[in-house]
Amino acid sequence: LGRRDSPVAKHLAERLIFKACGPAAFHSCPACASRAGDIDCSDADLPYYANLQRDVAARTETAMPQAHAYKVCELVRRLQDEGATVQVVMTAGAQQFVTATTMQALSGRPVETDQWKSSTGNAMPHIELTRNADAVIVAPATADFLAKLAHGLADDLLTALALARDRTRTPLLVAPAMNVEMWDNPATQRNIAQLRADGVVILGPASGAQACGETGFGRMLEPHELLDDIVSFFQPKTLAGRKVLLTAG
């Protein structure tokens, strides 16, 4: 992202929405000093949502069955280092791993945790929180969240926000995070294909060692990688639509 007064930072200085969701039984979070034991989150959906307003925005997440909570805290910090204002929204599941108090301390803003107990003026956070956003980012995006998104379900604030956004002006970026077998499952791949066809931008996943002890695709991108991808997404594509010939001399 660079300096706060850099062209890229200024380009992102309007509003951005960042979300994060995902089951994450994590051990230690160096960014927020939180700690949790080994939690069985095989069918849990732990979405985090961050409304990144003004100057780049940042947010944190929790991810695969073990160790991604700290990445959300780190991503929020990195975005704020670039001048972003972050409005965080967390589900009940997410609060089992990182507290709303922690996220409020990191973002400097009250955290939205309930569709029906919102601090937004019109009591419609799923509408109001997205209308002035330049983008919605979900990181990590669990298999459960991706399935809901692909099928248009809106049973909590996070999915309602994603469904209610103005698709003509508020792009949706998701960073998948899950076990390698879950990622390779035909159902998940069908959902990913549908989301791409719907215009959703997929960030990652990466391949490598996973918290569950297995290895393969499904790791959420690291905070600096997500930051780079977010910046790249907003940068002008000066060569888009052009054909280039490279020769060796």
PDB file of C-alpha atoms in Angstrom:
ATOM      1  CA  LEU A   1       0.000   0.000   0.000  1.00  0.00           C
ATOM      2  CA  GLY A   2       2.887   2.324   0.662  1.00  0.00           C
ATOM      3  CA  ARG A   3       2.839   5.677   2.400  1.00  0.00           C
ATOM      4  CA  ARG A   4      -0.427   7.239   3.491  1.00  0.00           C
ATOM      5  CA  ASP A   5       0.056  10.069   1.007  1.00  0.00           C
ATOM      6  CA  SER A   6       1.023   7.759  -1.843  1.00  0.00           C
ATOM      7  CA  PRO A   7      -1.121   7.596  -5.018  1.00  0.00           C
ATOM      8  CA  VAL A   8      -2.284   4.112  -4.073  1.00  0.00           C
ATOM      9  CA  ALA A   9      -3.289   5.150  -0.563  1.00  0.00           C
ATOM     10  CA  LYS A  10      -5.144   8.142  -1.941  1.00  0.00           C
ATOM     11  CA  HIS A  11      -6.839   5.910  -4.499  1.00  0.00           C
ATOM     12  CA  LEU A  12      -8.123   3.760  -1.650  1.00  0.00           C
ATOM     13  CA  ALA A  13      -8.929   6.680   0.604  1.00  0.00           C
ATOM     14  CA  GLU A  14     -12.665   6.646   0.083  1.00  0.00           C
ATOM     15  CA  ARG A  15     -14.314   3.669   1.738  1.00  0.00           C
ATOM     16  CA  LEU A  16     -13.707  -0.026   1.825  1.00  0.00           C
ATOM     17  CA  ILE A  17     -15.443  -2.878   3.502  1.00  0.00           C
ATOM     18  CA  PHE A  18     -13.565  -5.806   4.776  1.00  0.00           C
ATOM     19  CA  LYS A  19     -15.066  -8.940   6.200  1.00  0.00           C
ATOM     20  CA  ALA A  20     -13.596 -12.017   7.624  1.00  0.00           C
ATOM     21  CA  CYS A  21     -15.238 -15.259   8.482  1.00  0.00           C
ATOM     22  CA  GLY A  22     -14.180 -18.701   9.312  1.00  0.00           C
ATOM     23  CA  PRO A  23     -13.892 -21.410  11.890  1.00  0.00           C
ATOM     24  CA  ALA A  24     -10.629 -21.024  13.695  1.00  0.00           C
ATOM     25  CA  ALA A  25      -9.546 -22.899  16.763  1.00  0.00           C
ATOM     26  CA  PHE A  26      -6.391 -21.023  17.422  1.00  0.00           C
ATOM     27  CA  HIS A  27      -3.811 -21.144  20.148  1.00  0.00           C
ATOM     28  CA  SER A  28      -2.258 -17.716  20.494  1.00  0.00           C
ATOM     29  CA  CYS A  29      -2.822 -14.401  18.788  1.00  0.00           C
ATOM     30  CA  PRO A  30       0.285 -12.207  19.011  1.00  0.00           C
ATOM     31  CA  ALA A  31      -1.601  -9.263  17.555  1.00  0.00           C
ATOM     32  CA  CYS A  32      -4.440  -9.149  20.046  1.00  0.00           C
ATOM     33  CA  ALA A  33      -3.089 -11.137  22.984  1.00  0.00           C
ATOM     34  CA  SER A  34      -6.093 -13.446  22.802  1.00  0.00           C
ATOM     35  CA  ARG A  35      -5.895 -17.136  23.482  1.00  0.00           C
ATOM     36  CA  ALA A  36      -8.220 -20.048  22.971  1.00  0.00           C
ATOM     37  CA  GLY A  37      -8.005 -23.775  23.365  1.00  0.00           C
ATOM     38  CA  ASP A  38      -8.478 -26.428  20.737  1.00  0.00           C
ATOM     39  CA  ILE A  39     -12.061 -25.992  19.651  1.00  0.00           C
ATOM     40  CA  ASP A  40     -14.059 -28.310  17.484  1.00  0.00           C
ATOM     41  CA  CYS A  41     -15.224 -25.960  14.741  1.00  0.00           C
ATOM     42  CA  SER A  42     -15.843 -28.492  12.008  1.00  0.00           C
ATOM     43  CA  ASP A  43     -19.249 -27.079  11.208  1.00  0.00           C
ATOM     44  CA  ALA A  44     -18.904 -23.613  12.674  1.00  0.00           C
ATOM     45  CA  ASP A  45     -19.031 -20.451  10.610  1.00  0.00           C
ATOM     46  CA  LEU A  46     -17.118 -17.650  12.278  1.00  0.00           C
ATOM     47  CA  PRO A  47     -17.463 -14.589  10.118  1.00  0.00           C
ATOM     48  CA  TYR A  48     -15.783 -11.306  10.864  1.00  0.00           C
ATOM     49  CA  TYR A  49     -16.843  -8.178   9.100  1.00  0.00           C
ATOM     50  CA  ALA A  50     -14.984  -4.953   8.848  1.00  0.00           C
ATOM     51  CA  ASN A  51     -16.321  -1.816   7.321  1.00  0.00           C
ATOM     52  CA  LEU A  52     -13.164  -0.143   6.111  1.00  0.00           C
ATOM     53  CA  GLN A  53     -13.949   3.487   5.795  1.00  0.00           C
ATOM     54  CA  ARG A  54     -11.901   6.396   4.638  1.00  0.00           C
ATOM     55  CA  ASP A  55      -8.251   5.915   3.665  1.00  0.00           C
ATOM     56  CA  VAL A  56      -7.842   2.223   3.054  1.00  0.00           C
ATOM     57  CA  ALA A  57      -9.468   0.026   5.561  1.00  0.00           C
ATOM     58  CA  ALA A  58      -8.355  -2.933   7.412  1.00  0.00           C
ATOM     59  CA  ARG A  59      -9.788  -5.888   9.149  1.00  0.00           C
ATOM     60  CA  THR A  60      -8.922  -9.166  10.761  1.00  0.00           C
ATOM     61  CA  GLU A  61     -10.144 -12.679  10.502  1.00  0.00           C
ATOM     62  CA  THR A  62     -10.059 -16.173  11.823  1.00  0.00           C
ATOM     63  CA  ALA A  63      -9.850 -19.054   9.535  1.00  0.00           C
ATOM     64  CA  MET A  64      -9.261 -22.752   9.179  1.00  0.00           C
ATOM     65  CA  PRO A  65      -9.669 -25.249  11.979  1.00  0.00           C
ATOM     66  CA  GLN A  66      -6.892 -23.774  13.968  1.00  0.00           C
ATOM     67  CA  ALA A  67      -4.657 -20.833  13.475  1.00  0.00           C
ATOM     68  CA  HIS A  68      -5.918 -17.916  11.440  1.00  0.00           C
ATOM     69  CA  ALA A  69      -7.377 -15.581  14.037  1.00  0.00           C
ATOM     70  CA  TYR A  70      -4.142 -13.634  14.409  1.00  0.00           C
ATOM     71  CA  LYS A  71      -4.125 -12.927  10.664  1.00  0.00           C
ATOM     72  CA  VAL A  72      -7.306 -10.890  10.965  1.00  0.00           C
ATOM     73  CA  CYS A  73      -5.819  -8.749  13.689  1.00  0.00           C
ATOM     74  CA  GLU A  74      -2.665  -8.291  11.632  1.00  0.00           C
ATOM     75  CA  LEU A  75      -4.586  -7.344   8.501  1.00  0.00           C
ATOM     76  CA  VAL A  76      -6.596  -4.739  10.377  1.00  0.00           C
ATOM     77  CA  ARG A  77      -3.400  -3.294  11.766  1.00  0.00           C
ATOM     78  CA  ARG A  78      -1.715  -3.193   8.365  1.00  0.00           C
ATOM     79  CA  LEU A  79      -4.692  -1.468   6.769  1.00  0.00           C
ATOM     80  CA  GLN A  80      -4.867   1.056   9.560  1.00  0.00           C
ATOM     81  CA  ASP A  81      -1.162   1.728   9.171  1.00  0.00           C
ATOM     82  CA  GLU A  82      -2.098   2.963   5.704  1.00  0.00           C
ATOM     83  CA  GLY A  83      -4.687   5.373   7.075  1.00  0.00           C
ATOM     84  CA  ALA A  84      -7.787   3.211   6.962  1.00  0.00           C
ATOM     85  CA  THR A  85     -10.752   3.541   9.280  1.00  0.00           C
ATOM     86  CA  VAL A  86     -12.224   0.135  10.081  1.00  0.00           C
ATOM     87  CA  GLN A  87     -15.736  -0.693  11.186  1.00  0.00           C
ATOM     88  CA  VAL A  88     -15.788  -4.292  12.370  1.00  0.00           C
ATOM     89  CA  VAL A  89     -18.792  -6.590  12.342  1.00  0.00           C
ATOM     90  CA  MET A  90     -18.537  -9.974  14.072  1.00  0.00           C
ATOM     91  CA  THR A  91     -20.834 -12.963  14.323  1.00  0.00           C
ATOM     92  CA  ALA A  92     -21.482 -14.779  17.579  1.00  0.00           C
ATOM     93  CA  GLY A  93     -19.153 -17.564  16.453  1.00  0.00           C
ATOM     94  CA  ALA A  94     -16.356 -15.145  15.676  1.00  0.00           C
ATOM     95  CA  GLN A  95     -16.549 -13.750  19.172  1.00  0.00           C
ATOM     96  CA  GLN A  96     -15.607 -17.173  20.534  1.00  0.00           C
ATOM     97  CA  PHE A  97     -12.115 -16.612  19.147  1.00  0.00           C
ATOM     98  CA  VAL A  98     -11.514 -12.865  19.232  1.00  0.00           C
ATOM     99  CA  THR A  99     -13.603 -10.623  21.445  1.00  0.00           C
ATOM    100  CA  ALA A 100     -15.520  -7.603  20.224  1.00  0.00           C
ATOM    101  CA  THR A 101     -13.574  -5.574  22.779  1.00  0.00           C
ATOM    102  CA  THR A 102     -10.303  -6.604  21.136  1.00  0.00           C
ATOM    103  CA  MET A 103     -11.569  -5.667  17.696  1.00  0.00           C
ATOM    104  CA  GLN A 104     -12.897  -2.368  18.989  1.00  0.00           C
ATOM    105  CA  ALA A 105      -9.507  -1.613  20.472  1.00  0.00           C
ATOM    106  CA  LEU A 106      -7.799  -2.454  17.187  1.00  0.00           C
ATOM    107  CA  SER A 107     -10.233  -0.569  14.962  1.00  0.00           C
ATOM    108  CA  GLY A 108     -11.033   2.321  17.293  1.00  0.00           C
ATOM    109  CA  ARG A 109     -14.731   1.972  16.503  1.00  0.00           C
ATOM    110  CA  PRO A 110     -17.707   0.157  18.070  1.00  0.00           C
ATOM    111  CA  VAL A 111     -18.105  -3.374  16.722  1.00  0.00           C
ATOM    112  CA  GLU A 112     -21.345  -4.470  15.065  1.00  0.00           C
ATOM    113  CA  THR A 113     -22.347  -7.900  16.391  1.00  0.00           C
ATOM    114  CA  ASP A 114     -26.108  -8.215  15.871  1.00  0.00           C
ATOM    115  CA  GLN A 115     -28.485  -7.438  13.020  1.00  0.00           C
ATOM    116  CA  TRP A 116     -31.136  -6.451  15.553  1.00  0.00           C
ATOM    117  CA  LYS A 117     -28.954  -4.471  17.965  1.00  0.00           C
ATOM    118  CA  SER A 118     -27.110  -2.206  15.611  1.00  0.00           C
ATOM    119  CA  SER A 119     -25.763   1.255  16.243  1.00  0.00           C
ATOM    120  CA  THR A 120     -26.587   2.321  12.689  1.00  0.00           C
ATOM    121  CA  GLY A 121     -29.102   5.116  12.417  1.00  0.00           C
ATOM    122  CA  ASN A 122     -31.800   3.308  10.452  1.00  0.00           C
ATOM    123  CA  ALA A 123     -31.496  -0.049  12.243  1.00  0.00           C
ATOM    124  CA  MET A 124     -30.673  -1.683   8.905  1.00  0.00           C
ATOM    125  CA  PRO A 125     -26.940  -2.419   9.160  1.00  0.00           C
ATOM    126  CA  HIS A 126     -26.977  -4.917   6.295  1.00  0.00           C
ATOM    127  CA  ILE A 127     -27.969  -2.016   4.050  1.00  0.00           C
ATOM    128  CA  GLU A 128     -26.331   1.018   5.617  1.00  0.00           C
ATOM    129  CA  LEU A 129     -22.889  -0.485   6.234  1.00  0.00           C
ATOM    130  CA  THR A 130     -22.352  -1.279   2.555  1.00  0.00           C
ATOM    131  CA  ARG A 131     -23.797   1.722   0.747  1.00  0.00           C
ATOM    132  CA  ASN A 132     -20.711   3.914   1.022  1.00  0.00           C
ATOM    133  CA  ALA A 133     -18.194   1.109   0.707  1.00  0.00           C
ATOM    134  CA  ASP A 134     -15.805   0.659  -2.204  1.00  0.00           C
ATOM    135  CA  ALA A 135     -15.518  -3.068  -1.613  1.00  0.00           C
ATOM    136  CA  VAL A 136     -16.494  -5.924   0.647  1.00  0.00           C
ATOM    137  CA  ILE A 137     -13.751  -8.343   1.629  1.00  0.00           C
ATOM    138  CA  VAL A 138     -14.365 -11.635   3.386  1.00  0.00           C
ATOM    139  CA  ALA A 139     -11.253 -13.177   4.866  1.00  0.00           C
ATOM    140  CA  PRO A 140     -11.142 -15.899   5.681  1.00  0.00           C
ATOM    141  CA  ALA A 141     -14.131 -17.254   3.822  1.00  0.00           C
ATOM    142  CA  THR A 142     -15.126 -20.687   5.077  1.00  0.00           C
ATOM    143  CA  ALA A 143     -16.652 -23.443   2.988  1.00  0.00           C
ATOM    144  CA  ASP A 144     -19.924 -22.793   4.795  1.00  0.00           C
ATOM    145  CA  PHE A 145     -19.894 -19.084   3.995  1.00  0.00           C
ATOM    146  CA  LEU A 146     -18.989 -19.714   0.353  1.00  0.00           C
ATOM    147  CA  ALA A 147     -21.860 -22.178   0.027  1.00  0.00           C
ATOM    148  CA  LYS A 148     -24.313 -19.684   1.511  1.00  0.00           C
ATOM    149  CA  LEU A 149     -23.012 -16.930  -0.726  1.00  0.00           C
ATOM    150  CA  ALA A 150     -23.244 -19.067  -3.857  1.00  0.00           C
ATOM    151  CA  HIS A 151     -26.868 -19.912  -3.071  1.00  0.00           C
ATOM    152  CA  GLY A 152     -28.003 -16.475  -1.957  1.00  0.00           C
ATOM    153  CA  LEU A 153     -28.632 -17.314   1.697  1.00  0.00           C
ATOM    154  CA  ALA A 154     -28.731 -14.460   4.215  1.00  0.00           C
ATOM    155  CA  ASP A 155     -29.222 -15.891   7.701  1.00  0.00           C
ATOM    156  CA  ASP A 156     -26.899 -13.524   9.592  1.00  0.00           C
ATOM    157  CA  LEU A 157     -25.501 -10.019   9.318  1.00  0.00           C
ATOM    158  CA  LEU A 158     -22.476 -11.100   7.291  1.00  0.00           C
ATOM    159  CA  THR A 159     -24.349 -12.986   4.583  1.00  0.00           C
ATOM    160  CA  ALA A 160     -27.066 -10.324   4.513  1.00  0.00           C
ATOM    161  CA  LEU A 161     -24.417  -7.645   3.956  1.00  0.00           C
ATOM    162  CA  ALA A 162     -22.910  -9.597   1.085  1.00  0.00           C
ATOM    163  CA  LEU A 163     -26.299 -10.158  -0.519  1.00  0.00           C
ATOM    164  CA  ALA A 164     -27.551  -6.597  -0.004  1.00  0.00           C
ATOM    165  CA  ARG A 165     -24.530  -4.754  -1.381  1.00  0.00           C
ATOM    166  CA  ASP A 166     -24.888  -2.723  -4.569  1.00  0.00           C
ATOM    167  CA  ARG A 167     -23.132  -5.046  -7.023  1.00  0.00           C
ATOM    168  CA  THR A 168     -22.693  -2.283  -9.595  1.00  0.00           C
ATOM    169  CA  ARG A 169     -20.391  -0.273  -7.317  1.00  0.00           C
ATOM    170  CA  THR A 170     -19.320  -2.479  -4.412  1.00  0.00           C
ATOM    171  CA  PRO A 171     -17.227  -5.478  -5.484  1.00  0.00           C
ATOM    172  CA  LEU A 172     -16.951  -8.531  -3.252  1.00  0.00           C
ATOM    173  CA  LEU A 173     -13.565 -10.143  -2.588  1.00  0.00           C
ATOM    174  CA  VAL A 174     -13.258 -13.374  -0.616  1.00  0.00           C
ATOM    175  CA  ALA A 175     -10.196 -15.170   0.766  1.00  0.00           C
ATOM    176  CA  PRO A 176     -11.025 -18.882   1.204  1.00  0.00           C
ATOM    177  CA  ALA A 177      -9.589 -20.786   4.164  1.00  0.00           C
ATOM    178  CA  MET A 178     -10.310 -24.429   4.887  1.00  0.00           C
ATOM    179  CA  ASN A 179      -8.893 -27.959   4.987  1.00  0.00           C
ATOM    180  CA  VAL A 180      -7.414 -29.237   1.726  1.00  0.00           C
ATOM    181  CA  GLU A 181     -10.102 -31.919   1.356  1.00  0.00           C
ATOM    182  CA  MET A 182     -12.830 -29.348   1.938  1.00  0.00           C
ATOM    183  CA  TRP A 183     -11.293 -27.117  -0.722  1.00  0.00           C
ATOM    184  CA  ASP A 184     -10.963 -29.992  -3.205  1.00  0.00           C
ATOM    185  CA  ASN A 185     -14.496 -31.227  -2.550  1.00  0.00           C
ATOM    186  CA  PRO A 186     -16.608 -31.019  -5.741  1.00  0.00           C
ATOM    187  CA  ALA A 187     -19.314 -29.109  -3.884  1.00  0.00           C
ATOM    188  CA  THR A 188     -16.856 -26.394  -2.853  1.00  0.00           C
ATOM    189  CA  GLN A 189     -15.405 -26.193  -6.364  1.00  0.00           C
ATOM    190  CA  ARG A 190     -18.917 -25.829  -7.806  1.00  0.00           C
ATOM    191  CA  ASN A 191     -19.583 -22.998  -5.386  1.00  0.00           C
ATOM    192  CA  ILE A 192     -16.299 -21.281  -6.281  1.00  0.00           C
ATOM    193  CA  ALA A 193     -17.112 -21.563  -9.980  1.00  0.00           C
ATOM    194  CA  GLN A 194     -20.551 -20.067  -9.375  1.00  0.00           C
ATOM    195  CA  LEU A 195     -19.125 -17.203  -7.344  1.00  0.00           C
ATOM    196  CA  ARG A 196     -16.600 -16.388 -10.071  1.00  0.00           C
ATOM    197  CA  ALA A 197     -19.415 -16.426 -12.613  1.00  0.00           C
ATOM    198  CA  ASP A 198     -21.303 -14.009 -10.343  1.00  0.00           C
ATOM    199  CA  GLY A 199     -18.367 -11.605 -10.377  1.00  0.00           C
ATOM    200  CA  VAL A 200     -16.938 -12.411  -6.942  1.00  0.00           C
ATOM    201  CA  VAL A 201     -13.139 -12.049  -6.760  1.00  0.00           C
ATOM    202  CA  ILE A 202     -11.382 -15.048  -5.196  1.00  0.00           C
ATOM    203  CA  LEU A 203      -8.139 -14.258  -3.340  1.00  0.00           C
ATOM    204  CA  GLY A 204      -6.144 -17.469  -2.976  1.00  0.00           C
ATOM    205  CA  PRO A 205      -6.077 -19.882  -1.309  1.00  0.00           C
ATOM    206  CA  ALA A 206      -2.425 -20.744  -0.857  1.00  0.00           C
ATOM    207  CA  SER A 207      -0.928 -24.217  -0.599  1.00  0.00           C
ATOM    208  CA  GLY A 208       1.113 -25.422   2.343  1.00  0.00           C
ATOM    209  CA  ALA A 209       1.028 -26.893   5.832  1.00  0.00           C
ATOM    210  CA  GLN A 210      -2.322 -26.480   7.540  1.00  0.00           C
ATOM    211  CA  ALA A 211      -3.231 -26.180  11.198  1.00  0.00           C
ATOM    212  CA  CYS A 212      -4.948 -29.560  11.043  1.00  0.00           C
ATOM    213  CA  GLY A 213      -1.622 -31.200  10.179  1.00  0.00           C
ATOM    214  CA  GLU A 214      -2.398 -31.840   6.518  1.00  0.00           C
ATOM    215  CA  THR A 215      -0.799 -30.149   3.511  1.00  0.00           C
ATOM    216  CA  GLY A 216      -2.314 -28.683   0.375  1.00  0.00           C
ATOM    217  CA  PHE A 217      -4.472 -25.884  -0.940  1.00  0.00           C
ATOM    218  CA  GLY A 218      -6.779 -24.210   1.534  1.00  0.00           C
ATOM    219  CA  ARG A 219      -4.475 -21.933   3.536  1.00  0.00           C
ATOM    220  CA  MET A 220      -5.665 -18.372   3.669  1.00  0.00           C
ATOM    221  CA  LEU A 221      -3.237 -15.877   2.183  1.00  0.00           C
ATOM    222  CA  GLU A 222      -0.975 -14.114   4.650  1.00  0.00           C
ATOM    223  CA  PRO A 223      -1.927 -10.553   5.709  1.00  0.00           C
ATOM    224  CA  HIS A 224       0.746  -8.928   3.542  1.00  0.00           C
ATOM    225  CA  GLU A 225      -0.387 -10.996   0.553  1.00  0.00           C
ATOM    226  CA  LEU A 226      -3.994  -9.987   1.084  1.00  0.00           C
ATOM    227  CA  LEU A 227      -2.938  -6.368   1.402  1.00  0.00           C
ATOM    228  CA  ASP A 228      -1.017  -6.589  -1.873  1.00  0.00           C
ATOM    229  CA  ASP A 229      -4.014  -8.173  -3.622  1.00  0.00           C
ATOM    230  CA  ILE A 230      -6.375  -5.524  -2.279  1.00  0.00           C
ATOM    231  CA  VAL A 231      -4.086  -2.759  -3.492  1.00  0.00           C
ATOM    232  CA  SER A 232      -3.673  -4.466  -6.858  1.00  0.00           C
ATOM    233  CA  PHE A 233      -7.430  -4.802  -7.246  1.00  0.00           C
ATOM    234  CA  PHE A 234      -7.920  -1.049  -6.915  1.00  0.00           C
ATOM    235  CA  GLN A 235      -4.999  -0.008  -9.088  1.00  0.00           C
ATOM    236  CA  PRO A 236      -5.786   1.103 -12.669  1.00  0.00           C
ATOM    237  CA  LYS A 237      -5.290  -1.747 -15.137  1.00  0.00           C
ATOM    238  CA  THR A 238      -3.387   0.208 -17.779  1.00  0.00           C
ATOM    239  CA  LEU A 239      -2.687  -2.895 -19.902  1.00  0.00           C
ATOM    240  CA  ALA A 240      -6.170  -4.383 -19.671  1.00  0.00           C
ATOM    241  CA  GLY A 241      -7.364  -5.551 -23.090  1.00  0.00           C
ATOM    242  CA  ARG A 242      -3.952  -5.101 -24.705  1.00  0.00           C
ATOM    243  CA  LYS A 243      -1.902  -7.794 -26.438  1.00  0.00           C
ATOM    244  CA  VAL A 244       1.840  -7.767 -25.790  1.00  0.00           C
ATOM    245  CA  LEU A 245       4.568  -9.633 -27.666  1.00  0.00           C
ATOM    246  CA  LEU A 246       7.795 -10.393 -25.768  1.00  0.00           C
ATOM    247  CA  THR A 247      10.902 -11.597 -27.536  1.00  0.00           C
ATOM    248  CA  ALA A 248      14.296 -12.789 -26.312  1.00  0.00           C
ATOM    249  CA  GLY A 249      16.115 -10.461 -28.689  1.00  0.00           C
TER     250      GLY A 249
END
